PDB file of C-alpha atoms in Angstrom:
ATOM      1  CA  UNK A   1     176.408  98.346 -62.680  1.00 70.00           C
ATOM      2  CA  UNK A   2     176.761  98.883 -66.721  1.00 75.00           C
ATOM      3  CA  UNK A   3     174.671  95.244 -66.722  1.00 80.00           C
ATOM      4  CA  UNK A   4     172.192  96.792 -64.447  1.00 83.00           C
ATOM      5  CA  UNK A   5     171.740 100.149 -66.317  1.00 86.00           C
ATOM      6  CA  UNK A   6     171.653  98.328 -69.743  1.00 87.00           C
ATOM      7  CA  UNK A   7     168.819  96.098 -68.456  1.00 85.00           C
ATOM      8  CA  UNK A   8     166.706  99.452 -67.500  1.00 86.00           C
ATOM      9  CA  UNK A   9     167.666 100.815 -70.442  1.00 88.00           C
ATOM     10  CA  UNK A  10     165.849  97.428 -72.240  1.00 89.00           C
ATOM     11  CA  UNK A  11     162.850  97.529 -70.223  1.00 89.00           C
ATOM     12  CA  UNK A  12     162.398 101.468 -69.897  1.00 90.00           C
ATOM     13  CA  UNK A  13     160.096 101.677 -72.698  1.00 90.00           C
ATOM     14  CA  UNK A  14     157.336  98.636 -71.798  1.00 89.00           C
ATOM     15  CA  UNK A  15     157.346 100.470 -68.368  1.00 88.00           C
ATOM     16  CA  UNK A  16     156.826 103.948 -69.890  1.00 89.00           C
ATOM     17  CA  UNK A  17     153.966 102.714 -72.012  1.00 89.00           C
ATOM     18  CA  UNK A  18     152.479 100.681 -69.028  1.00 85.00           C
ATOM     19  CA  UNK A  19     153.025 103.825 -66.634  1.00 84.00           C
ATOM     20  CA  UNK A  20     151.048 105.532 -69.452  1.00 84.00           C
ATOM     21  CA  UNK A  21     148.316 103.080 -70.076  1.00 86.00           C
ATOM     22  CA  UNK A  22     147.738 101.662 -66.295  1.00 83.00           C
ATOM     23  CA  UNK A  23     149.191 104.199 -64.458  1.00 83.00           C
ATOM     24  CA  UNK A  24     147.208 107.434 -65.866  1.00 85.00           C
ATOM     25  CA  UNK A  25     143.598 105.702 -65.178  1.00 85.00           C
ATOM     26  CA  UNK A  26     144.464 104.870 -61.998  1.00 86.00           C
ATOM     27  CA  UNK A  27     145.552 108.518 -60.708  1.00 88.00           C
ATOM     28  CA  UNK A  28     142.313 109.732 -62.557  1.00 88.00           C
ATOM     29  CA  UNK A  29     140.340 106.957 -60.830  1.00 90.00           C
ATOM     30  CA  UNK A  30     141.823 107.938 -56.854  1.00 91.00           C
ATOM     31  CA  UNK A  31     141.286 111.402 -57.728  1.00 92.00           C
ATOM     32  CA  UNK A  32     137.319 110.746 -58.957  1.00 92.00           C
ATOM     33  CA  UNK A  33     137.155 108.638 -55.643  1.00 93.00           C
ATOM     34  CA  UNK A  34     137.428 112.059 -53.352  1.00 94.00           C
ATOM     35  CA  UNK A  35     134.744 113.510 -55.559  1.00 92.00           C
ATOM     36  CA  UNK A  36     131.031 113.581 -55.850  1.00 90.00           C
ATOM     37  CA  UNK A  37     130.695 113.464 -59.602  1.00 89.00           C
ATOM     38  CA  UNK A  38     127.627 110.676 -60.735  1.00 86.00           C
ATOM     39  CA  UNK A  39     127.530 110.907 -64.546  1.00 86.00           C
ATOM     40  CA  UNK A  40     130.620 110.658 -66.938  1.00 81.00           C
ATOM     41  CA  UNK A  41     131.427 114.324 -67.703  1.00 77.00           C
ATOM     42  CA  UNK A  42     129.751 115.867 -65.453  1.00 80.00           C
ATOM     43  CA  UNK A  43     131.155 118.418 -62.892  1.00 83.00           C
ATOM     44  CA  UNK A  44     132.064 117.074 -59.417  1.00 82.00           C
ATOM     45  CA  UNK A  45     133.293 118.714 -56.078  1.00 88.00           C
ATOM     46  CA  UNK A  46     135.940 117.524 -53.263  1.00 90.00           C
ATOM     47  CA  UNK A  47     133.711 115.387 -50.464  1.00 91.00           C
ATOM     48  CA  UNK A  48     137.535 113.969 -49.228  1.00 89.00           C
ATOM     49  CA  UNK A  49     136.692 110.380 -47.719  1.00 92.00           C
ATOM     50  CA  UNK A  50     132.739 110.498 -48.117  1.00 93.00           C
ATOM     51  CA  UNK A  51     132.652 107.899 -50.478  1.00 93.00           C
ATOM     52  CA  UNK A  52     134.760 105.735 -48.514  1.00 95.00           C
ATOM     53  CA  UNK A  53     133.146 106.128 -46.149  1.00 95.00           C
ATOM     54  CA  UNK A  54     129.910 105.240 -47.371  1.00 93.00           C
ATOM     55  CA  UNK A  55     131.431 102.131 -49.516  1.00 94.00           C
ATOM     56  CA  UNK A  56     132.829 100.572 -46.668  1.00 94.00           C
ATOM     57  CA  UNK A  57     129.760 101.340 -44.889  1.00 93.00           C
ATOM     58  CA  UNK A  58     127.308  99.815 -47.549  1.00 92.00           C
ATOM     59  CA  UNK A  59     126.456  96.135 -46.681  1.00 93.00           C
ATOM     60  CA  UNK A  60     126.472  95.514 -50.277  1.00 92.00           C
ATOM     61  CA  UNK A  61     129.856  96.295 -50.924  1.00 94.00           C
ATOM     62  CA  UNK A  62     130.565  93.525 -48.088  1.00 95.00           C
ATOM     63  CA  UNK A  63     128.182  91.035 -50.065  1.00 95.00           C
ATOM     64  CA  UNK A  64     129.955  91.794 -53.098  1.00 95.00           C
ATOM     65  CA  UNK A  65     133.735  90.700 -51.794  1.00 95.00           C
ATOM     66  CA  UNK A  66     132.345  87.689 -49.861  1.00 95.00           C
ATOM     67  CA  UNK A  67     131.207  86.242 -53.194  1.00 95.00           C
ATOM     68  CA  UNK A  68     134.498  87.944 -54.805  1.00 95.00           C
ATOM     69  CA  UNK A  69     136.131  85.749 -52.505  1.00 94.00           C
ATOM     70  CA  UNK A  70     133.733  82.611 -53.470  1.00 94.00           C
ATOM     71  CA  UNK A  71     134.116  82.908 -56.967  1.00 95.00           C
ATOM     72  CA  UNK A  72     138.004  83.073 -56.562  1.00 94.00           C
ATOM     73  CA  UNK A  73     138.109  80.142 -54.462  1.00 93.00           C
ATOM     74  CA  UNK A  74     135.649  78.585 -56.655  1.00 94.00           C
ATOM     75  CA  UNK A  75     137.544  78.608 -60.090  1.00 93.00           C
ATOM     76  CA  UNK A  76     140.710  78.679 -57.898  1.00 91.00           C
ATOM     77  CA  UNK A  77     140.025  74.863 -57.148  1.00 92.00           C
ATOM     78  CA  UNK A  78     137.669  73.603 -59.973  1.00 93.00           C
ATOM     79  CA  UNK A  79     140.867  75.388 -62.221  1.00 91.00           C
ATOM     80  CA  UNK A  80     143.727  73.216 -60.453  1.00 90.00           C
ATOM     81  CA  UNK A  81     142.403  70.143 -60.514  1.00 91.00           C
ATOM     82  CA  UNK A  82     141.245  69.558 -64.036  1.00 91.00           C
ATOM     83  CA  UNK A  83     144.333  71.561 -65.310  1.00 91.00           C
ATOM     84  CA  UNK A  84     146.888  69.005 -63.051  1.00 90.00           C
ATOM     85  CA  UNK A  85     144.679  66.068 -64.458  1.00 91.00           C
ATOM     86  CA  UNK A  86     145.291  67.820 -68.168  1.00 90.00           C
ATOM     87  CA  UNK A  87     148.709  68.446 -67.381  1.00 90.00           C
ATOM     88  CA  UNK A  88     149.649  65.495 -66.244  1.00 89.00           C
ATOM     89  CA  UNK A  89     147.919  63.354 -69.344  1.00 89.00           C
ATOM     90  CA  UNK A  90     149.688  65.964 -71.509  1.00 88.00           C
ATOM     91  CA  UNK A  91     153.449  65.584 -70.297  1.00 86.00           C
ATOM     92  CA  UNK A  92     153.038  61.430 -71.010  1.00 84.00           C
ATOM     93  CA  UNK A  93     153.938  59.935 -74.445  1.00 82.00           C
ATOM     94  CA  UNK A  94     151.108  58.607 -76.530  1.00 83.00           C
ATOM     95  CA  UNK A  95     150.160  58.674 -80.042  1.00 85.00           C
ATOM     96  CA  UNK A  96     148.744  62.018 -80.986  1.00 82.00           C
ATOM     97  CA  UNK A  97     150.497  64.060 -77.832  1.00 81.00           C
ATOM     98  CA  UNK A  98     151.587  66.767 -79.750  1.00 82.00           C
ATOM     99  CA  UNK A  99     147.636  67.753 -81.449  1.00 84.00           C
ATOM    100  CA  UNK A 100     146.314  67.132 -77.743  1.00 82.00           C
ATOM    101  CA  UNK A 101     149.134  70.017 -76.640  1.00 81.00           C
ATOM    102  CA  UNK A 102     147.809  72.486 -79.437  1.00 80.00           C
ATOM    103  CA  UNK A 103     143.763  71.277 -79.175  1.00 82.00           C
ATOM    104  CA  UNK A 104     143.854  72.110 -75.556  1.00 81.00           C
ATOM    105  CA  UNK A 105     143.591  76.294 -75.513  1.00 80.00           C
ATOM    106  CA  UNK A 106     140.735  75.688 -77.651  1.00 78.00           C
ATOM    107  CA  UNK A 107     138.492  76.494 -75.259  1.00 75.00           C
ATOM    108  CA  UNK A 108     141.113  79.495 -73.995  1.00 80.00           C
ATOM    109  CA  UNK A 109     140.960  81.425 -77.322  1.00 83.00           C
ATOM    110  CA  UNK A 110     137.525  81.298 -78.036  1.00 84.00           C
ATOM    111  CA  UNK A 111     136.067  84.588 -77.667  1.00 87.00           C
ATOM    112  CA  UNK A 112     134.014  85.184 -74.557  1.00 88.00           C
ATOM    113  CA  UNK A 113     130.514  86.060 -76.379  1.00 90.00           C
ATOM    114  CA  UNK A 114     130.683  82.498 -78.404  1.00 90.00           C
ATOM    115  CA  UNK A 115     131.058  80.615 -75.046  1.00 89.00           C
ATOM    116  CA  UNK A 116     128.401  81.988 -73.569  1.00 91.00           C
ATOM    117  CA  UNK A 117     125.873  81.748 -76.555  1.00 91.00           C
ATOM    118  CA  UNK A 118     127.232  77.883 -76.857  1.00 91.00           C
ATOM    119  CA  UNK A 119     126.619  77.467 -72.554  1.00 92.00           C
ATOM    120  CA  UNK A 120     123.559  79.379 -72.913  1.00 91.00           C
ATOM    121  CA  UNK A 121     121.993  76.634 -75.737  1.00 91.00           C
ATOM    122  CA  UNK A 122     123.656  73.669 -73.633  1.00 91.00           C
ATOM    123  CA  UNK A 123     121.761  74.746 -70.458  1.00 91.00           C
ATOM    124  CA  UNK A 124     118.794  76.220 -71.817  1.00 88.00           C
ATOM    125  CA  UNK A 125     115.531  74.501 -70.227  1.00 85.00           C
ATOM    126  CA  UNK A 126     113.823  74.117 -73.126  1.00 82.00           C
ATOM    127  CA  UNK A 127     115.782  72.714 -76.323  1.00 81.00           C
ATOM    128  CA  UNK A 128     119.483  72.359 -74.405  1.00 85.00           C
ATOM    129  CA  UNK A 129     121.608  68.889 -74.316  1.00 89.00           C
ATOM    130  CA  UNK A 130     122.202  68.808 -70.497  1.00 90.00           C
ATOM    131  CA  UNK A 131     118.949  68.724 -68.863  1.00 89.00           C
ATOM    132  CA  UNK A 132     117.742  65.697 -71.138  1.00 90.00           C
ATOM    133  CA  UNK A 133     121.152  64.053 -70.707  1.00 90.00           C
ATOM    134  CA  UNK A 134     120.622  64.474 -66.652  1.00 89.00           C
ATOM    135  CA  UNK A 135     117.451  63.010 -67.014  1.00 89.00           C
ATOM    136  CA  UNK A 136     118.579  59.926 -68.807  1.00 89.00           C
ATOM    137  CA  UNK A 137     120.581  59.237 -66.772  1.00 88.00           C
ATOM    138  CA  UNK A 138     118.698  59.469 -63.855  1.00 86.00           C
ATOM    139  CA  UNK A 139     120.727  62.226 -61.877  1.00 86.00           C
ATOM    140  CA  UNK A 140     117.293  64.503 -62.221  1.00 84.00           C
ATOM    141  CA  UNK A 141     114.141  63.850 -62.508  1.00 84.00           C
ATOM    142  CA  UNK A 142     112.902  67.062 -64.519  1.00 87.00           C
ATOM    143  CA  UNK A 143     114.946  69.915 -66.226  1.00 87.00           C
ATOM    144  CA  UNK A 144     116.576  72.338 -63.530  1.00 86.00           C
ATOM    145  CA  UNK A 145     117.018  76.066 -64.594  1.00 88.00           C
ATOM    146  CA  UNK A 146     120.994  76.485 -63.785  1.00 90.00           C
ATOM    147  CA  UNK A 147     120.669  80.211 -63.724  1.00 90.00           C
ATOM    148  CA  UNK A 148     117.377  80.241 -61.844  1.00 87.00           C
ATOM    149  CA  UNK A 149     118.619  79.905 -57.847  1.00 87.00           C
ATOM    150  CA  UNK A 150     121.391  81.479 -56.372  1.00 85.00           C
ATOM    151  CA  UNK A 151     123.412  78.761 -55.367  1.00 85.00           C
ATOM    152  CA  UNK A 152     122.852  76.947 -58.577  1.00 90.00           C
ATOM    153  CA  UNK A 153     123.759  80.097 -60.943  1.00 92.00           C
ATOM    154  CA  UNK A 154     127.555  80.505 -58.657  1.00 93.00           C
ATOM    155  CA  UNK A 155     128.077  77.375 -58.936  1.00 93.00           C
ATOM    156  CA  UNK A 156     127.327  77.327 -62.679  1.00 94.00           C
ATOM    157  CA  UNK A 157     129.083  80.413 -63.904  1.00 94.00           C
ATOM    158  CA  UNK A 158     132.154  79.243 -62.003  1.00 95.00           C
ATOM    159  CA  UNK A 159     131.959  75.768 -63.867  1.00 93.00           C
ATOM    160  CA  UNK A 160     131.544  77.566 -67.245  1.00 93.00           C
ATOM    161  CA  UNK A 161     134.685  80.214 -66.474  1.00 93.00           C
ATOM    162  CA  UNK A 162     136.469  77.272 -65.077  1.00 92.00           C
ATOM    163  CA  UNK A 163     135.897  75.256 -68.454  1.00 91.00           C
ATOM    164  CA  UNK A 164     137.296  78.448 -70.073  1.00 89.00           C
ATOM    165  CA  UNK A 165     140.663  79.202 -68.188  1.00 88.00           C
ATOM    166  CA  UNK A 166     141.945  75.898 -67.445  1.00 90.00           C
ATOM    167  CA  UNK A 167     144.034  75.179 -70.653  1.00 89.00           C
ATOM    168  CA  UNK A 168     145.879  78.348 -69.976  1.00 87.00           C
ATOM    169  CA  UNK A 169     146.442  76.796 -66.574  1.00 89.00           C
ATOM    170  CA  UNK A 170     147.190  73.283 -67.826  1.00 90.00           C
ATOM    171  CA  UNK A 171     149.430  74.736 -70.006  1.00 88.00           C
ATOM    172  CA  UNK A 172     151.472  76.429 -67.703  1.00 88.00           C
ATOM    173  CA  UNK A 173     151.762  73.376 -65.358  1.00 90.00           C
ATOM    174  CA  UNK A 174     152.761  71.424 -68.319  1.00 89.00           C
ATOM    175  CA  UNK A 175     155.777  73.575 -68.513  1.00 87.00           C
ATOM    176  CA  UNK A 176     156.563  72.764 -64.981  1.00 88.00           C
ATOM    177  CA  UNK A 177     156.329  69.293 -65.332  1.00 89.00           C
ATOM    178  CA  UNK A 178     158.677  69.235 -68.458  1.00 87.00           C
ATOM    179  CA  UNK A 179     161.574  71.258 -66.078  1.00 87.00           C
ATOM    180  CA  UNK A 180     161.189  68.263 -63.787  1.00 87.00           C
ATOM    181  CA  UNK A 181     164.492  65.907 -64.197  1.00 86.00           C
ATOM    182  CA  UNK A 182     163.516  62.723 -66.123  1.00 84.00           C
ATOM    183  CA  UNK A 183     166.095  60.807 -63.958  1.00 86.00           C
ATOM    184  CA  UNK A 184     163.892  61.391 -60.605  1.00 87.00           C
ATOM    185  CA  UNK A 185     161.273  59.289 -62.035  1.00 85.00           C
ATOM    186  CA  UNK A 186     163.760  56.771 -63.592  1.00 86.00           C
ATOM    187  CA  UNK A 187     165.594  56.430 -60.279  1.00 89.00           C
ATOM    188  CA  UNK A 188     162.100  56.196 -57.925  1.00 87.00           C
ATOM    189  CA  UNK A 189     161.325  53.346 -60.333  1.00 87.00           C
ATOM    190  CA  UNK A 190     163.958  50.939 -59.530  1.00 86.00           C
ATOM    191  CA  UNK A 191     163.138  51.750 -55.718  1.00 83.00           C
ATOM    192  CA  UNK A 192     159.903  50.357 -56.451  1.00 85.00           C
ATOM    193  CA  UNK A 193     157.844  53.853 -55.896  1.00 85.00           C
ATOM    194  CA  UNK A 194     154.619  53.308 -57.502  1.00 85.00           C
ATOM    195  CA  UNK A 195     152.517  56.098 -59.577  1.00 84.00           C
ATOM    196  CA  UNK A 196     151.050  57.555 -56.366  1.00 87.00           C
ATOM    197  CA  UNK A 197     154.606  57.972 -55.048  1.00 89.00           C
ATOM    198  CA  UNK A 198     156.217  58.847 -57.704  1.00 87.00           C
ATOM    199  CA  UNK A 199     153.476  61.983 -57.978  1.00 87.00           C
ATOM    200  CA  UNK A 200     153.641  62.389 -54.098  1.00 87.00           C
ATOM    201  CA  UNK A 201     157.124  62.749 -53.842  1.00 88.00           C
ATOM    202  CA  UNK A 202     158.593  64.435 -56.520  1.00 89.00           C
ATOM    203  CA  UNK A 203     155.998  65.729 -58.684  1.00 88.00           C
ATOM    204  CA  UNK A 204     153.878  67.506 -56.539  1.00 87.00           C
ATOM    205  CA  UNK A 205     156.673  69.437 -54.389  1.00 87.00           C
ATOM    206  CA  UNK A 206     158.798  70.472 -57.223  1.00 88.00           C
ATOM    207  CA  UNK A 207     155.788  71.538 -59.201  1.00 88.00           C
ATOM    208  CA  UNK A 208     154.734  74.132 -55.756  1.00 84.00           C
ATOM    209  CA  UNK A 209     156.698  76.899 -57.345  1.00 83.00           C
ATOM    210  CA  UNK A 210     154.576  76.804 -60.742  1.00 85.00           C
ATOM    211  CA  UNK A 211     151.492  76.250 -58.526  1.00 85.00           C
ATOM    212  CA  UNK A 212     152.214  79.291 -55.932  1.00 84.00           C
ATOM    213  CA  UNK A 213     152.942  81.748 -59.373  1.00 84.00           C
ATOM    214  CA  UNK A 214     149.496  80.301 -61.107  1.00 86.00           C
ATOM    215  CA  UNK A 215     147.611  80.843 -57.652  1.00 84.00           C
ATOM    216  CA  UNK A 216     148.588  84.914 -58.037  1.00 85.00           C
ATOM    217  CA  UNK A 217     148.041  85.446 -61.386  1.00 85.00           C
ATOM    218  CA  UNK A 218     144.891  82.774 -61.365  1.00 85.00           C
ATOM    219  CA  UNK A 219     143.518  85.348 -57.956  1.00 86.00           C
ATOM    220  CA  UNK A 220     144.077  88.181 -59.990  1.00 87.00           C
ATOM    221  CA  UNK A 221     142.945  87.063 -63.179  1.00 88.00           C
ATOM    222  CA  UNK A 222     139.492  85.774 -61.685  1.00 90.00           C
ATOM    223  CA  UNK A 223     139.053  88.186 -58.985  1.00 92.00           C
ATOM    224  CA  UNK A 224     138.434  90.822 -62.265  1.00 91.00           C
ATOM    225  CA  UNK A 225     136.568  88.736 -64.166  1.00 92.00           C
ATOM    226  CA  UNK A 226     133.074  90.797 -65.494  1.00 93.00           C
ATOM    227  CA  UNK A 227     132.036  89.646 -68.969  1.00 91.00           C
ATOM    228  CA  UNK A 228     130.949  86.134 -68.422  1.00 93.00           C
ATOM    229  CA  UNK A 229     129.302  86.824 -65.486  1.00 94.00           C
ATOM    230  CA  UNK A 230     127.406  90.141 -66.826  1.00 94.00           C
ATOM    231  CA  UNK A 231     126.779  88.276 -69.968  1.00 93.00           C
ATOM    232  CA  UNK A 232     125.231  84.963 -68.536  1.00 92.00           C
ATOM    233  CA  UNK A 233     123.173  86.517 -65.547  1.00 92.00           C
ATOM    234  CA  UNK A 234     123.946  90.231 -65.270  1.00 90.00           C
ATOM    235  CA  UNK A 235     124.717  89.740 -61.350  1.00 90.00           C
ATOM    236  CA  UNK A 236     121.606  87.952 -60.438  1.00 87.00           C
ATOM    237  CA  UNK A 237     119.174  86.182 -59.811  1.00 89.00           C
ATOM    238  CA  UNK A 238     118.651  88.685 -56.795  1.00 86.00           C
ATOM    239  CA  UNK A 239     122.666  89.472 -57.017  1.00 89.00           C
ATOM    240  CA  UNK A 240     123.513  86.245 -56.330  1.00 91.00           C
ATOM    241  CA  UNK A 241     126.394  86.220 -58.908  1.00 92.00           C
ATOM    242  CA  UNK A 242     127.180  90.411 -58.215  1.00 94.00           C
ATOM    243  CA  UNK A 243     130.476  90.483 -57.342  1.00 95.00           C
ATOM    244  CA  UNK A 244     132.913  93.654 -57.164  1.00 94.00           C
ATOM    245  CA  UNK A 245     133.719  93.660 -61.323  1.00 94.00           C
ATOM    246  CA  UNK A 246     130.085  93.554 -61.532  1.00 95.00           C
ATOM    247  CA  UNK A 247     128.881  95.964 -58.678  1.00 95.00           C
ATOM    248  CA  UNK A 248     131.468  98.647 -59.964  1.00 95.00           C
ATOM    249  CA  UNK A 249     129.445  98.574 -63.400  1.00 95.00           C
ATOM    250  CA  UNK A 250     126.413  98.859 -62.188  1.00 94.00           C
ATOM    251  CA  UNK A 251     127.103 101.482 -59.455  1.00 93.00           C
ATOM    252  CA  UNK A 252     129.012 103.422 -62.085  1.00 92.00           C
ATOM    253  CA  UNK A 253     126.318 103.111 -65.481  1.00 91.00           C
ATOM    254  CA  UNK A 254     123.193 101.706 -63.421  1.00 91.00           C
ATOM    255  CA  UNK A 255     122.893 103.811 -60.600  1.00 90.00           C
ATOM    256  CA  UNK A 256     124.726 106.896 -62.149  1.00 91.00           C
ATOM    257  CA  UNK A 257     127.288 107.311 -58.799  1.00 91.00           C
ATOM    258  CA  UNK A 258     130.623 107.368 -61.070  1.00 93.00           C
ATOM    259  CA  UNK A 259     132.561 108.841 -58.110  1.00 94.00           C
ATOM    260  CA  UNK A 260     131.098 105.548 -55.458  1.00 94.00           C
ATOM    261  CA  UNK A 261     132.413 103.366 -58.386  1.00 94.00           C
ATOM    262  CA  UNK A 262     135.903 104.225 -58.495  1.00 94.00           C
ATOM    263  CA  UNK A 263     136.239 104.197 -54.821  1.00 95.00           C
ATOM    264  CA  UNK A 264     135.018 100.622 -55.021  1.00 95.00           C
ATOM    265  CA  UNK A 265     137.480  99.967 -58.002  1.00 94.00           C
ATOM    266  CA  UNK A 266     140.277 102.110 -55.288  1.00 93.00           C
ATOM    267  CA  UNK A 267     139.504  99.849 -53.095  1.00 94.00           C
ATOM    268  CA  UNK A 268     139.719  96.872 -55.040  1.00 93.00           C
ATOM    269  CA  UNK A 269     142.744  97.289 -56.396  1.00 91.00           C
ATOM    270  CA  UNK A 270     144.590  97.686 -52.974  1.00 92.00           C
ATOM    271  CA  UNK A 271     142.850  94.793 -52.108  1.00 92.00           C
ATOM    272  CA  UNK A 272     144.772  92.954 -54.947  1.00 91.00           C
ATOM    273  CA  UNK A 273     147.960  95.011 -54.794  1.00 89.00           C
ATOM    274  CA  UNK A 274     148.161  93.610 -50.941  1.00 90.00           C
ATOM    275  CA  UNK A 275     147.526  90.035 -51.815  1.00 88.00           C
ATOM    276  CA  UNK A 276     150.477  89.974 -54.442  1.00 85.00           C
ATOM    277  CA  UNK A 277     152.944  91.667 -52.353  1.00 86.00           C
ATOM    278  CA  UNK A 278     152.182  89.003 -49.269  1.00 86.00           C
ATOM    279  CA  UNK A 279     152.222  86.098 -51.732  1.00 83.00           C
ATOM    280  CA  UNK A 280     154.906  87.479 -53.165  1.00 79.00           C
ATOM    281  CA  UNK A 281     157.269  87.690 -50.015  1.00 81.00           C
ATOM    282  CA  UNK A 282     156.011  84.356 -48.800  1.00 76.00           C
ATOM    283  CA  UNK A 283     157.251  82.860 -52.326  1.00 72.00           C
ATOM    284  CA  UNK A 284     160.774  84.635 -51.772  1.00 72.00           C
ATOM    285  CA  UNK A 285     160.410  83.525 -48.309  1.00 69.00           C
ATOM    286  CA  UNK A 286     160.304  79.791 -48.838  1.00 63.00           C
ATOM    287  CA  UNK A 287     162.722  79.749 -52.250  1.00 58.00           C
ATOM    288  CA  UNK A 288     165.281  77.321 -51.653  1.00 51.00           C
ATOM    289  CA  UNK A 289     168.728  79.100 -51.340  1.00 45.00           C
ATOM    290  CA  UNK A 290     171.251  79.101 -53.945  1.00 41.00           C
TER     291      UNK A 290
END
């Protein structure tokens, strides 16, 4: 019990200022959701569940978490694979190993506004490296706009964010990897296992408890992503790319409905408060006892 009070008595303060700094907005934000205020400031009056109402009645909203759910899914698999590739490459020992490790969040630390002027040039239709690189190569036969259709901008944007994240990912997978016994590996060797075993067998299932933490954070982390998308294509073309980040902004500071905006964000956050707890309990579920 002292060990347990002690320990609260540590982490007390972190919780205070979070309590402060997270939990404040969000009261503010549940309490603007049963109101009918439309511009910051302005005066607003109790309409009780209205706005949920009409959210959950507005086929956009619905659009919006469908391609919510794309875009998660999206970077969710594009994410895991090239970061278990990296990860993988990372944790072997080669000449140069260690600059690799530190070159790798590169891309993770450059701020958001310098990738997207650098992916805007790169895919630009007129003076860009891709499109004539395509075409030399004979994969397209004239220069495609990436941004220009809708499936071609999703699938784009979550490239381009994908490309961004994944050394944080890599990175943490790395660290799984390392906590893996080297004498597993040793051992499956002079059973004759080959590579694909070797990965089959012991790599991939005692990696699954790095990989089921990374899939929550990773949900949560991309589920909220706004500034690459708003800064690349601002939602479109035709809200092709709009998901809930981006329709909350624009019903909030386009369409001047401040009180429809934090019912969406109300909304969205339960959303994401649900999925954590279930992963949660199916992680402490399917730990191995001790």
């Amino acid at each position: 019990m002292k060990n347990t009070t002690l320990a609260f008595l540590f982490v007390s303060p972190a919780m205070l200022f979070l309590l402060a700094v997270l939990g404040w907005p969000l009261v503010q934000a549940l309490l603007l959701s049963f109101q009918n205020v439309g511009v910051i400031g302005s005066q607003g009056r109790f309409v009780g569940l209205a706005n949920y109402a009409a959210v959950l009645g507005d086929a956009g909203f619905w659009r919006a978490l469908g391609r919510s759910v794309v875009w998660v899914l999206g970077n969710a698999a594009v994410q895991t694979a090239l970061a278990l590739v990296t990860a993988l490459v990372l944790n072997q020992r080669f000449p140069g190993v260690r600059v690799a490790r530190v070159w790798i969040i590169l891309t993770w630390i450059v701020p958001t506004v310098v990738v997207v002027i650098i992916w805007r040039w790169l895919l630009s239709t007129s003076g860009g490296m891709i499109n004539p690189l395509l075409i030399q190569a004979g994969v397209i036969e004239r220069p495609v706009g990436f941004f220009a259709t809708r499936e071609s901008a999703m699938t784009t944007l979550i490239l381009i964010n994908s490309w961004r994240w994944f050394p944080f990912t890599a990175l943490m997978m790395l660290a799984g990897l390392t906590r893996i016994p080297g004498d597993l590996y040793e051992a499956a060797r002079i059973d004759g296992a080959g590579a694909w075993q070797r990965f089959r067998r012991i790599t991939w299932p005692l990696l699954q408890p790095t990989l089921l933490v990374l899939g929550v954070v990773g949900t949560l982390l991309s589920f909220n992503v706004f500034d690459i998308i708003w800064l690349l294509t601002a939602g479109g073309p035709a809200g092709a790319s709009t998901t809930l980040p981006v329709l909350i902004y624009e019903t909030a500071f386009k369409g001047y409905r401040l009180s429809e905006a934090a019912t969406v964000s109300v909304l969205t956050s339960i959303l994401l408060m649900g999925f954590a707890f279930l992963t949660t309990r199916v992680m402490t579920a399917t730990e191995p006892a001790r």
